[in-house]
Structure formats: structure tokens, C-alpha cells
Short mmCIF file of C-alpha atoms in Angstrom, two decimals:
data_model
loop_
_atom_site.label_atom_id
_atom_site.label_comp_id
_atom_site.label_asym_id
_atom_site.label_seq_id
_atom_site.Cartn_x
_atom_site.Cartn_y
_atom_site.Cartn_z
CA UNK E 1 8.05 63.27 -112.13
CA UNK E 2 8.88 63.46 -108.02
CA UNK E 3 10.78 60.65 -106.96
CA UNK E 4 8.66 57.62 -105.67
CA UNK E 5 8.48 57.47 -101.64
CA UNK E 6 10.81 55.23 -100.26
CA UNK E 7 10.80 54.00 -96.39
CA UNK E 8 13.71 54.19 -94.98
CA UNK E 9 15.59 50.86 -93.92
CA UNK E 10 15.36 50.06 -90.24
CA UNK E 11 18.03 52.06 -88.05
CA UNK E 12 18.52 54.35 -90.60
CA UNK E 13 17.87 57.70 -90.07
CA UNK E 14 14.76 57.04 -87.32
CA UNK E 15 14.86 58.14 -83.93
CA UNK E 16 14.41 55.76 -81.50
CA UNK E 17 11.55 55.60 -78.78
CA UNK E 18 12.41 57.39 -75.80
CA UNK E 19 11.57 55.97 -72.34
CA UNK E 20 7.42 56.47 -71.58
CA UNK E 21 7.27 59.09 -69.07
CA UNK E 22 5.43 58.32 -66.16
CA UNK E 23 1.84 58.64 -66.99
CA UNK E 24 2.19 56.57 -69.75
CA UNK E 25 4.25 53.86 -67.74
CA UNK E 26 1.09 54.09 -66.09
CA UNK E 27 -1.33 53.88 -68.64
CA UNK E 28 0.49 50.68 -70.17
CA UNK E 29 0.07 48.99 -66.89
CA UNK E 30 -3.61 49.40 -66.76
CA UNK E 31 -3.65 48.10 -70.18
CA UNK E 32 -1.61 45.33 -69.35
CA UNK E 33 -3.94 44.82 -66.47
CA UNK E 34 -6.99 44.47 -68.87
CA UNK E 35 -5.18 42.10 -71.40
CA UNK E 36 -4.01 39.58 -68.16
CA UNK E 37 -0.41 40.37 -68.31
CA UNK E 38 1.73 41.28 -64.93
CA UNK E 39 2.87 44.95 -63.81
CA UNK E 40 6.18 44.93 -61.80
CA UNK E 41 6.50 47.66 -59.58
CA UNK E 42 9.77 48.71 -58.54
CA UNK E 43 10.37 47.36 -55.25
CA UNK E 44 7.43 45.02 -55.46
CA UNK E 45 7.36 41.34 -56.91
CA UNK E 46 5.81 40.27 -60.14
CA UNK E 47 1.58 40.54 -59.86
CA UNK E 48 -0.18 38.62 -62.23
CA UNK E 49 -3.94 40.06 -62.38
CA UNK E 50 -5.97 36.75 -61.71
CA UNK E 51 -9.29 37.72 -63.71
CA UNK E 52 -7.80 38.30 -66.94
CA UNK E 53 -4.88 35.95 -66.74
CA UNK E 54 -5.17 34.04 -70.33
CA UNK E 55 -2.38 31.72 -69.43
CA UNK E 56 -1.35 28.31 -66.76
CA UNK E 57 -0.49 30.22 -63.82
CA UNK E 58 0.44 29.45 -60.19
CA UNK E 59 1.69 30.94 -57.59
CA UNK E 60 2.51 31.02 -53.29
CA UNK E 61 0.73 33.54 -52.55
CA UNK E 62 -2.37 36.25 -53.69
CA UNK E 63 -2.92 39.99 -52.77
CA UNK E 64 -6.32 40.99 -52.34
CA UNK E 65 -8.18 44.15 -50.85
CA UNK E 66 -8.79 43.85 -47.01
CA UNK E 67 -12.86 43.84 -47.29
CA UNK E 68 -12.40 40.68 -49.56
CA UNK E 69 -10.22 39.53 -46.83
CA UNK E 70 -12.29 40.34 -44.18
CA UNK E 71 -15.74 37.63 -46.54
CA UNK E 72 -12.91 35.51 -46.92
CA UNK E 73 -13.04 35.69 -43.22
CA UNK E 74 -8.97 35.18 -42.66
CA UNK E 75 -7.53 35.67 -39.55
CA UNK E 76 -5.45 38.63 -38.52
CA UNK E 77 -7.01 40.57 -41.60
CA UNK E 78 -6.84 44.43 -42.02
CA UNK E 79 -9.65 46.17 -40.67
CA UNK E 80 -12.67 45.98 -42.97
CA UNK E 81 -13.70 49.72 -43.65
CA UNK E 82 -10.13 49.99 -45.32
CA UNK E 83 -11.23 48.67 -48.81
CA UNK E 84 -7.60 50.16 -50.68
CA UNK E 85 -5.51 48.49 -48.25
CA UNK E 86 -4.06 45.71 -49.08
CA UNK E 87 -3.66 42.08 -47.53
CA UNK E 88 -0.66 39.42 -48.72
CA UNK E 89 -2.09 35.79 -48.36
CA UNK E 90 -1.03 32.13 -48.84
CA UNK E 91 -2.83 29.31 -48.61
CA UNK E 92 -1.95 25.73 -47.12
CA UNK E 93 -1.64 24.71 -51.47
CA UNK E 94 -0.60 26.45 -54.20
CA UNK E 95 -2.98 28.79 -55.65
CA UNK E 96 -3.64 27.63 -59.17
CA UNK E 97 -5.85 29.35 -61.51
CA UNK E 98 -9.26 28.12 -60.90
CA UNK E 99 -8.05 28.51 -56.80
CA UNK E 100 -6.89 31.76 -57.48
CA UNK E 101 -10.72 32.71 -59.13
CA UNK E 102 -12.48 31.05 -56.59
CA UNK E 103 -10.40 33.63 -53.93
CA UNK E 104 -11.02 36.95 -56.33
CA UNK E 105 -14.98 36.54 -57.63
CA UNK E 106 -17.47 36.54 -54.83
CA UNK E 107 -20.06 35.22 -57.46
CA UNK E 108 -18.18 32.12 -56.87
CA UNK E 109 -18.33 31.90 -53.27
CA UNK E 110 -21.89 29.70 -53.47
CA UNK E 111 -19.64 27.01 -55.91
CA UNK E 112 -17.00 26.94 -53.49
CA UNK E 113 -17.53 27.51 -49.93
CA UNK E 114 -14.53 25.48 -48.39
CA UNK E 115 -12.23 28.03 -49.46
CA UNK E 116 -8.88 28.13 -47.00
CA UNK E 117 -7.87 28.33 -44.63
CA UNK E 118 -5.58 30.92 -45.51
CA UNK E 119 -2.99 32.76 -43.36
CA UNK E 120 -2.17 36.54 -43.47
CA UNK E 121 1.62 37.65 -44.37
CA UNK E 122 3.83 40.38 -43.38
CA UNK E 123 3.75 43.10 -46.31
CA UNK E 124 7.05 45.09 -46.55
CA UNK E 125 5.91 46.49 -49.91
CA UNK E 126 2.72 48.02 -49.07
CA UNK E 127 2.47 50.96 -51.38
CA UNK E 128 3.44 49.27 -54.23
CA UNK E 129 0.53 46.83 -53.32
CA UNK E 130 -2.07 50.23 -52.79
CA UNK E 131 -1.11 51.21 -56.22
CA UNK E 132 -1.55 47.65 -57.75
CA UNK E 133 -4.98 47.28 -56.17
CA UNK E 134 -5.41 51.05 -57.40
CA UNK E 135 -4.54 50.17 -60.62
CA UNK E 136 -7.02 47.26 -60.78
CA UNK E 137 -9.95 49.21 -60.05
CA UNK E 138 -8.76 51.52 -63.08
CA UNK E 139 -8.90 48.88 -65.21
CA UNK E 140 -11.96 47.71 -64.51
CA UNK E 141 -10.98 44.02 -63.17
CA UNK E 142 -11.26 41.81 -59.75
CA UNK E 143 -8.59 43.76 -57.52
CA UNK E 144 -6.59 39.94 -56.67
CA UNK E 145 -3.40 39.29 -58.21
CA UNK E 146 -1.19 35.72 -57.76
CA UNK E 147 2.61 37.40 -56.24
CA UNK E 148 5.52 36.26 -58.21
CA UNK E 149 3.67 33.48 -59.83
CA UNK E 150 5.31 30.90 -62.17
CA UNK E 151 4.03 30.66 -65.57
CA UNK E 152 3.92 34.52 -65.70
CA UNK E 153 4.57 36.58 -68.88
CA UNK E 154 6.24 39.57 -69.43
CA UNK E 155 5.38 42.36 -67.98
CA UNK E 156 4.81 46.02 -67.35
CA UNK E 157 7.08 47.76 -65.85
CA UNK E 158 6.49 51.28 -63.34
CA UNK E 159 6.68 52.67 -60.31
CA UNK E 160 4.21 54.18 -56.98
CA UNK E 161 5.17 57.58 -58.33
CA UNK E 162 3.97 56.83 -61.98
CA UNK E 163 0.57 56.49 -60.75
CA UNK E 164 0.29 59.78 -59.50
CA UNK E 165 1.13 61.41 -62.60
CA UNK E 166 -1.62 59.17 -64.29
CA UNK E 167 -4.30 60.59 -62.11
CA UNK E 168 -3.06 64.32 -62.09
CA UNK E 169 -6.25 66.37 -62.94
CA UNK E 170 -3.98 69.18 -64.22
CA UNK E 171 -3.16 66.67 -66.96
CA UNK E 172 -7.01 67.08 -68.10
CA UNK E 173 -7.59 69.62 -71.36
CA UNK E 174 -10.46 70.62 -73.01
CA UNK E 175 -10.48 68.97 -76.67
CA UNK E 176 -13.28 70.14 -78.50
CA UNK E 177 -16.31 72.05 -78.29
CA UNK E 178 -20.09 72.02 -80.49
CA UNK E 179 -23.55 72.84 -79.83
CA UNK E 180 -25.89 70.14 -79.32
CA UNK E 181 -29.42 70.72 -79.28
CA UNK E 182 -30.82 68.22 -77.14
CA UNK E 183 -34.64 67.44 -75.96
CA UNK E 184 -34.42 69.42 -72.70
CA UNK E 185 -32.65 72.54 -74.18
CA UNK E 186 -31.97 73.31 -78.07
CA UNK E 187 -30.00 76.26 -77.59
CA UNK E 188 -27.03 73.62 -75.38
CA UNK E 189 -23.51 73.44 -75.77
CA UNK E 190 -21.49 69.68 -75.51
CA UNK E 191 -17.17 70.66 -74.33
CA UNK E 192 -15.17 67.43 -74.75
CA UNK E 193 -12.48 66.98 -72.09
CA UNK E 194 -9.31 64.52 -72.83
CA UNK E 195 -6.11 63.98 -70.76
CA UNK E 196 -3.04 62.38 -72.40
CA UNK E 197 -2.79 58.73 -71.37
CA UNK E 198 -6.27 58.38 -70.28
CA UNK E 199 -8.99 56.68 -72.66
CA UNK E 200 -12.01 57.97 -70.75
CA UNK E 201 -13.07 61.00 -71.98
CA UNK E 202 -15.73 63.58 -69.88
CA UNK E 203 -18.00 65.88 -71.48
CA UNK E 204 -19.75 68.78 -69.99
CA UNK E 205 -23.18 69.73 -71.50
CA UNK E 206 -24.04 73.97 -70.60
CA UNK E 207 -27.82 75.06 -70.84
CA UNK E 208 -28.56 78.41 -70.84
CA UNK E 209 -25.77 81.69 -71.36
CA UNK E 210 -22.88 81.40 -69.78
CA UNK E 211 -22.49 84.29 -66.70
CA UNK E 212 -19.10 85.26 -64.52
CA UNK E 213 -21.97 86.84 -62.22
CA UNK E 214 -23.99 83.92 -61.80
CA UNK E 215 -23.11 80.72 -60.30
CA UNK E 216 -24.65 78.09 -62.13
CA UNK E 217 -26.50 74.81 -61.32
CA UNK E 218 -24.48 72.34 -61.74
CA UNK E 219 -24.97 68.13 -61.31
CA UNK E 220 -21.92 65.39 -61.49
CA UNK E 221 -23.08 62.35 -62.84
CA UNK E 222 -21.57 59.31 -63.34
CA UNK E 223 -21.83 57.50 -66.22
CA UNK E 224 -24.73 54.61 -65.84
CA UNK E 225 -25.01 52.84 -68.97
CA UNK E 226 -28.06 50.05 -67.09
CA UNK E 227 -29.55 53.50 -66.07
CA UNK E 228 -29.26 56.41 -68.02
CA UNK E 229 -29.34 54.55 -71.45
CA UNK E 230 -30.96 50.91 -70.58
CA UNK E 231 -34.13 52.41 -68.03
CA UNK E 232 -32.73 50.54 -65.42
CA UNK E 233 -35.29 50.66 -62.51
CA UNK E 234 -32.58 49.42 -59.78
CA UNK E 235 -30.99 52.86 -59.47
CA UNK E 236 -32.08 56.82 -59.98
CA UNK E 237 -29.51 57.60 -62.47
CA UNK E 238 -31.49 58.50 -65.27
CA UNK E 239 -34.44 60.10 -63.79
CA UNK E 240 -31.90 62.14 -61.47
CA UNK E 241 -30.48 62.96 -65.22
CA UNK E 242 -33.33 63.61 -66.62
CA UNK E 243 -34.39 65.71 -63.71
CA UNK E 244 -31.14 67.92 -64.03
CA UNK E 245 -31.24 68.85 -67.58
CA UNK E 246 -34.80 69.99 -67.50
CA UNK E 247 -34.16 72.07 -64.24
CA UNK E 248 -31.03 73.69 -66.00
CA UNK E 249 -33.27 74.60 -68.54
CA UNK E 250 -35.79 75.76 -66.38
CA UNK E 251 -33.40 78.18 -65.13
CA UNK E 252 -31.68 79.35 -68.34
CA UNK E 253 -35.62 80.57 -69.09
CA UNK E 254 -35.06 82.91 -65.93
CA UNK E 255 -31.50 83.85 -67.17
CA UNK E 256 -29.71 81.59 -65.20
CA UNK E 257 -27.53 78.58 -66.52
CA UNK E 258 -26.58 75.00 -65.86
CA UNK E 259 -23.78 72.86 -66.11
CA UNK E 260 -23.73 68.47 -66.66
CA UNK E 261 -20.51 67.28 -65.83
CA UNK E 262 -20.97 63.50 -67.60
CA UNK E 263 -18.00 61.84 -65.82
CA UNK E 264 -17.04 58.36 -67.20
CA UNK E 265 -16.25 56.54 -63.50
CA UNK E 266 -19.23 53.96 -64.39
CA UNK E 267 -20.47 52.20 -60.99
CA UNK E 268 -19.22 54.89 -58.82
CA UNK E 269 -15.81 54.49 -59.70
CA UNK E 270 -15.60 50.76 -59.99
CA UNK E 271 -16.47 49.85 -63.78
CA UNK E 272 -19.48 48.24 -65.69
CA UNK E 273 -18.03 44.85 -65.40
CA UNK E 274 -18.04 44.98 -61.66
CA UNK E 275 -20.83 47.03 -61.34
CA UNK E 276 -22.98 44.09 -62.95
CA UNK E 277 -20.71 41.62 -60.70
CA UNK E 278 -22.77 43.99 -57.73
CA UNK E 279 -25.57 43.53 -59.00
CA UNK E 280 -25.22 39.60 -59.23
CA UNK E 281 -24.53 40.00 -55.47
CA UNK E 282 -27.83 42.68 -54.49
CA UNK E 283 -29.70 39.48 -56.22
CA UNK E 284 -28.11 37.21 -53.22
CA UNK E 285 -29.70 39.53 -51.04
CA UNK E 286 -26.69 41.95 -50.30
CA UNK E 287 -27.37 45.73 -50.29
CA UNK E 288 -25.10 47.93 -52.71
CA UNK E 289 -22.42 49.18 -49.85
CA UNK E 290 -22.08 44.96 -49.09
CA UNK E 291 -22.12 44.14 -52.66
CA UNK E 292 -18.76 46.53 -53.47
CA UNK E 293 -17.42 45.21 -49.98
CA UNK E 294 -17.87 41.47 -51.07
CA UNK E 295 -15.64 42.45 -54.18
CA UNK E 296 -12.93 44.02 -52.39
CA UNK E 297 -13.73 47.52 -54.32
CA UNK E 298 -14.52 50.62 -52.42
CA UNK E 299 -17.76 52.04 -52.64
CA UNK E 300 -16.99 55.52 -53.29
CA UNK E 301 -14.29 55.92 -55.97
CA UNK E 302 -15.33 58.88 -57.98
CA UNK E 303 -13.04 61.24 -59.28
CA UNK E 304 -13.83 64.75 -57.34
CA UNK E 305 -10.31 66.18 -58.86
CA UNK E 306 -11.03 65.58 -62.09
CA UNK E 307 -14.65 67.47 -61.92
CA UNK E 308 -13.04 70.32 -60.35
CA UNK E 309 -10.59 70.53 -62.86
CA UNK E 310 -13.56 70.24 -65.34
CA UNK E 311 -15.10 73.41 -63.63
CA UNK E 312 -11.75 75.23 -63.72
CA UNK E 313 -11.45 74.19 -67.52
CA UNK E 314 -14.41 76.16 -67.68
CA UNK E 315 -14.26 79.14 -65.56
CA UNK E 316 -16.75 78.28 -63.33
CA UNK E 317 -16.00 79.31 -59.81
CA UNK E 318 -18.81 79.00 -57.94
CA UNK E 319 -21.72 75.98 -58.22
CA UNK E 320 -25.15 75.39 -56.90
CA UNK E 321 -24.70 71.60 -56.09
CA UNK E 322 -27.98 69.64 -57.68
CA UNK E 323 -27.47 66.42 -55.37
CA UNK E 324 -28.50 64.46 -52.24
CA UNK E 325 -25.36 63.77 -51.34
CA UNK E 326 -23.83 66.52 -48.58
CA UNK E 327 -20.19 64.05 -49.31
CA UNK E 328 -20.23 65.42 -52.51
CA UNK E 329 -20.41 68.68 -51.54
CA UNK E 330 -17.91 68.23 -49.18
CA UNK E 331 -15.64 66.47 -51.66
CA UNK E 332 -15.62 69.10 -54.32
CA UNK E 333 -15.10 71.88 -51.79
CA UNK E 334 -11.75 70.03 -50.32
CA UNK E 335 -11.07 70.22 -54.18
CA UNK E 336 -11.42 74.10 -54.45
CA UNK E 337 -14.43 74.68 -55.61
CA UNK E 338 -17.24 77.09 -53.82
CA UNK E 339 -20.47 75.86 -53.37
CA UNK E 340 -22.71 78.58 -52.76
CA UNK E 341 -26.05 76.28 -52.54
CA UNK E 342 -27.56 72.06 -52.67
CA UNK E 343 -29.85 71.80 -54.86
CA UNK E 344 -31.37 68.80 -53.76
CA UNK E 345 -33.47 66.19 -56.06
CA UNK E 346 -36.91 65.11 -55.58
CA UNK E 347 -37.32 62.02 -57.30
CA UNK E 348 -39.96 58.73 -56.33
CA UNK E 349 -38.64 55.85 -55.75
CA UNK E 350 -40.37 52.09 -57.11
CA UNK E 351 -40.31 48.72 -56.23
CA UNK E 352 -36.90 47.67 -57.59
CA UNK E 353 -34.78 50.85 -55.82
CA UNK E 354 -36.32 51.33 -52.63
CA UNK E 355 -33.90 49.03 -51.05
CA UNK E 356 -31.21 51.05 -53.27
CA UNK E 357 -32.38 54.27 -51.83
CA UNK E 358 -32.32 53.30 -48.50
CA UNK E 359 -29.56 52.68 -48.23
CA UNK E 360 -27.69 55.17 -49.74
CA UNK E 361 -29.90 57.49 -46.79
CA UNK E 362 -29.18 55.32 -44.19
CA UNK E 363 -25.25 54.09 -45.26
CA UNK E 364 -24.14 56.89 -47.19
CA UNK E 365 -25.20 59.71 -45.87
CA UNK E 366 -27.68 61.08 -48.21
CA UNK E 367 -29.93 63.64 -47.61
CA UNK E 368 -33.41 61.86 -49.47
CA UNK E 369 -36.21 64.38 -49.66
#
């Protein structure tokens, strides 16, 4: 009979962990981010993430994004169409928890409108605060933090640089690969695309034979769970979607081919949670561009990089564009990639998006046929 396995005792022959390189430094600090405990940056003080913070915090002072500065209306705030940059603030108390929420969720500006008044700081750590409120919108929470805050826990070390390496599209690798007939096309093909230290996960769904000689039509979409799964009538997503697939297939029937990215940046970038926290504000009577501005997120955070990386995965050099959007164009050009034509969409609009769609003609830019 083999011998019976045996673990072996504690420091006994086991190699110990070796320091997280820098992507995962910065994938723990997202992670921290989510579960409410603080990131230290080097050179930076101690940020404790106000949403998620599960413990009796307080602190001196908060850093939040300049266009939540700017509804917060405090004086000597950055300029307001510079939603990354970020503002140091203090208060004439000490910012306690339920302060500190008050100051980071617009939905609870109506329950507390005497907020203040509050009095901008010097910032002599400024990148290190980018990255934090950077990091934030990663994670998916309120970009606000309490700085150097008593009552904090441990927390997650990195540095600027580490955040770089997190978001390195070269890091991106194609995992897997299937067919997948699906109701637009039977004959499609699903490619699963994973990079290291990153949980979201993009897929790219080809209709039609692939062709070096032939660019291919080819829509980014974001993930919209209220949309493309739900119905959602407040946005286009999923008839835009819909639209795509069956015009790939269309022209896979006249030998051409198609290409979905699916990118998982839900709400442009920003995350379901805040997405919804939009929405709560569009029902205030705020359009989408004021509802992201309210929240001190950006209103175009998609990751262009990444879908050109997905292309290059793929050996696709040249696109036709299926979009409204000439910024998109323009985005995945600076990004490499040719775009020989825009496709554009050609979708109605009803009761509950015409607002939406208006304003992404008339604020973003888009090209609405």
C-alpha cells in the first residue's frame, strides 16, 4: 500500500508568498475598496472608502471628485468638466459616518440640504488622489473617501504606478473559445477574453466566416443588464443589440462577417450600482450627463484599450464602426485601430428615452439618424 498523504507542518518545506506584483497590488485594492477597507498609497494618507465603510469612522477631512464638489457648491472648487480630478475638503466638524454619506450620495441631498459649509484644501498628493478616485470607479462605489480617518482598519497597500499595470490592455488574453448558435445566427462563434487580476471578463460573439480581406462590422457594447436582459425602455441598449446581431447576420448571408465586442464596463464605465444611483437622479428630473455629474463619476469611462486589444486578440485590423457615436470612432482610432466606415443605427425612440436620446445628440455628440 502507498504511504497515506501527509501535509506538511507549517514552515516546513513551503515556499513562502512572494510580494504581489503590481497588478495584483492593484487588484487587492479594488477589492478592499468593495469590502470598506482603506488603500494607502505610497505618498498619500490613509483613505477610507465612505460607502462601504462597515465600521465607526471619523475623520478631518474627505476627498471627493471635483463635479461632486462643484453640487456641493464649495468655494474655490476645481473646475467642473474635470470629473477625475480630485478636491481635498474639511468641514467646520468632524466628518462622521452618516456626515461623511450625506457628502458622497447625491440621493441624499433632498434629506440633507444644509450640508457645509466646507472649505477647499491644498492637495500636495494629487496623483495618488486621481488613482484613488480611479480606483473607486473600478470598484463600483461612491468615489468619496474620509483622509486619514480614526477608527480605520488595515489596509491595502500600493502605489500610482500599480494602477497602470492593472489597466494594461496587453495584459488581456483570449481564454477560451465555442460556437454558440444563437437566435440571430446559428452558425456564431462566442471567444472568452480574461486578463490576470481582473474579474470582468469580455466576450466577443463572430457571425458569419471570418476574412483577412474583409473588414468586418463590428459594434462595442457595453454591458446593460436593465437593458439588454431586463427590456429596459429608458435606454437603446438592447434594441441597438438586437439591431447589431441581426445586421451581422445579414451580412454574413452576402459573405461578409460581424464582430460583438460584449464589454463588461456596465453604465458606461461607472457600474450597475451607480448606474441605478443615475437613474434615482433622471427621476429628480436630471438628464443622464447631470445625473453622473451629481455623483462625481465621469460620464464616459469606457475602456477603448481594452476593445482594441480585443480586435488585435483577434486579427482584426480594420472595422466598419456600427454606432452613433463619431467619439467612439475617434477613440478606437487613437487606439490603433482603422476604421474604414460608421455604420450608423436606426432605431425609434419611445416615451421613456426620448429625453435619453436627446441628450446624448445634443450633449454627447451623437450623430441620431
Amino acid at each position: 500500500m502507498g504511504q497515506a498523504f501527509r501535509p506538511r507542518a507549517a514552515g516546513y518545506g513551503v515556499r513562502s508568498l512572494s510580494e504581489p506584483s503590481p497588478s495584483r497590488r492593484a487588484a487587492l485594492a479594488v477589492d478592499a475598496l468593495r469590502h470598506g477597507w482603506p488603500i494607502a498609497i505610497e505618498g498619500a494618507p490613509l483613505l477610507q472608502p465612505v460607502e462601504t465603510a462597515f465600521s465607526e469612522v471619523s475623520g478631518e477631512a474627505m476627498l471627493v471628485s471635483a463635479t461632486r464638489a462643484a453640487t456641493l457648491k464649495l468655494a474655490n472648487q476645481r473646475e467642473a468638466a474635470a470629473p477625475r480630478q480630485p478636491v481635498l475638503m474639511r468641514s467646520a466638524e468632524t466628518f462622521d459616518l452618516p456626515a461623511a454619506l450625506a457628502v458622497a450620495d447625491p440621493a441624499l441631498d433632498l434629506h440633507s440640504p444644509l450640508k457645509g459649509p466646507f472649505k477647499a484644501l491644498a492637495l500636495d498628493w494629487e496623483e495618488q488622489a486621481k488613482a484613488a478616485l480611479e480606483l473607486a470607479r473600478i470598484a463600483g462605489i461612491l468615489p468619496a473617501f474620509l483622509v486619514d480617518p480614526e477608527g480605520a482598519s488595515e489596509a491595502a497597500h500600493l502605489s500610482v504606478s500599480d494602477l497602470d499595470a492593472f489597466t494594461d490592455p496587453q495584459r488581456l488574453r483570449i481564454a477560451t473559445r465555442a460556437k454558440l448558435p444563437v437566435a440571430a445566427a446559428e452558425d456564431a462563434k462566442i471567444v472568452a477574453f480574461r486578463s490576470p487580476d481582473d474579474t470582468r471578463e469580455h466576450v466577443a460573439l463572430l457571425i458569419g466566416k471570418e476574412r483577412s480581406d474583409h473588414a468586418p462590422i463590428v459594434r462595442l457594447h457595453s454591458e446593460c443588464l436593465t437593458g439588454d436582459i431586463l427590456g429596459s425602455l429608458k435606454c437603446d441598449c438592447g434594441p441597438q443589440l438586437d439591431a447589431a446581431l441581426h445586421a451581422m447576420a445579414e451580412e454574413s448571408e452576402k459573405g461578409g462577417w460581424g464582430v460583438l465586442l460584449y464589454m463588461r464596463q456596465e453604465g458606461r464605465g461607472i457600474g450597475l450600482v451607480n448606474k441605478l444611483r443615475a437613474y434615482r437622479l433622471q427621476d429628480q428630473g436630471f438628464d443622464t450627463v447631470d445625473a453622473n455629474t451629481r455623483l462625481g463619476l465621469p460620464d464616459e469611462a469606457r475602456d477603448f484599450p481594452t476593445a482594441a486589444r480585443m480586435l488585435e486578440l483577434l486579427g482584426v485590423r480594420e472595422i466598419r464602426l456600427m454606432t452613433n457615436n463619431p467619439a467612439k470612432v475617434e477613440a478606437l482610432e487613437a487606439q490603433g485601430v482603422s476604421v474604414a466606415e460608421r455604420v450608423p443605427h436606426s432605431l425609434p425612440d419611445n416615451p421613456h428615452n426620448a429625453r435619453y436620446l436627446a441628450t446624448k445628440r445634443d450633449r454627447a455628440g451623437h450623430l441620431l439618424p
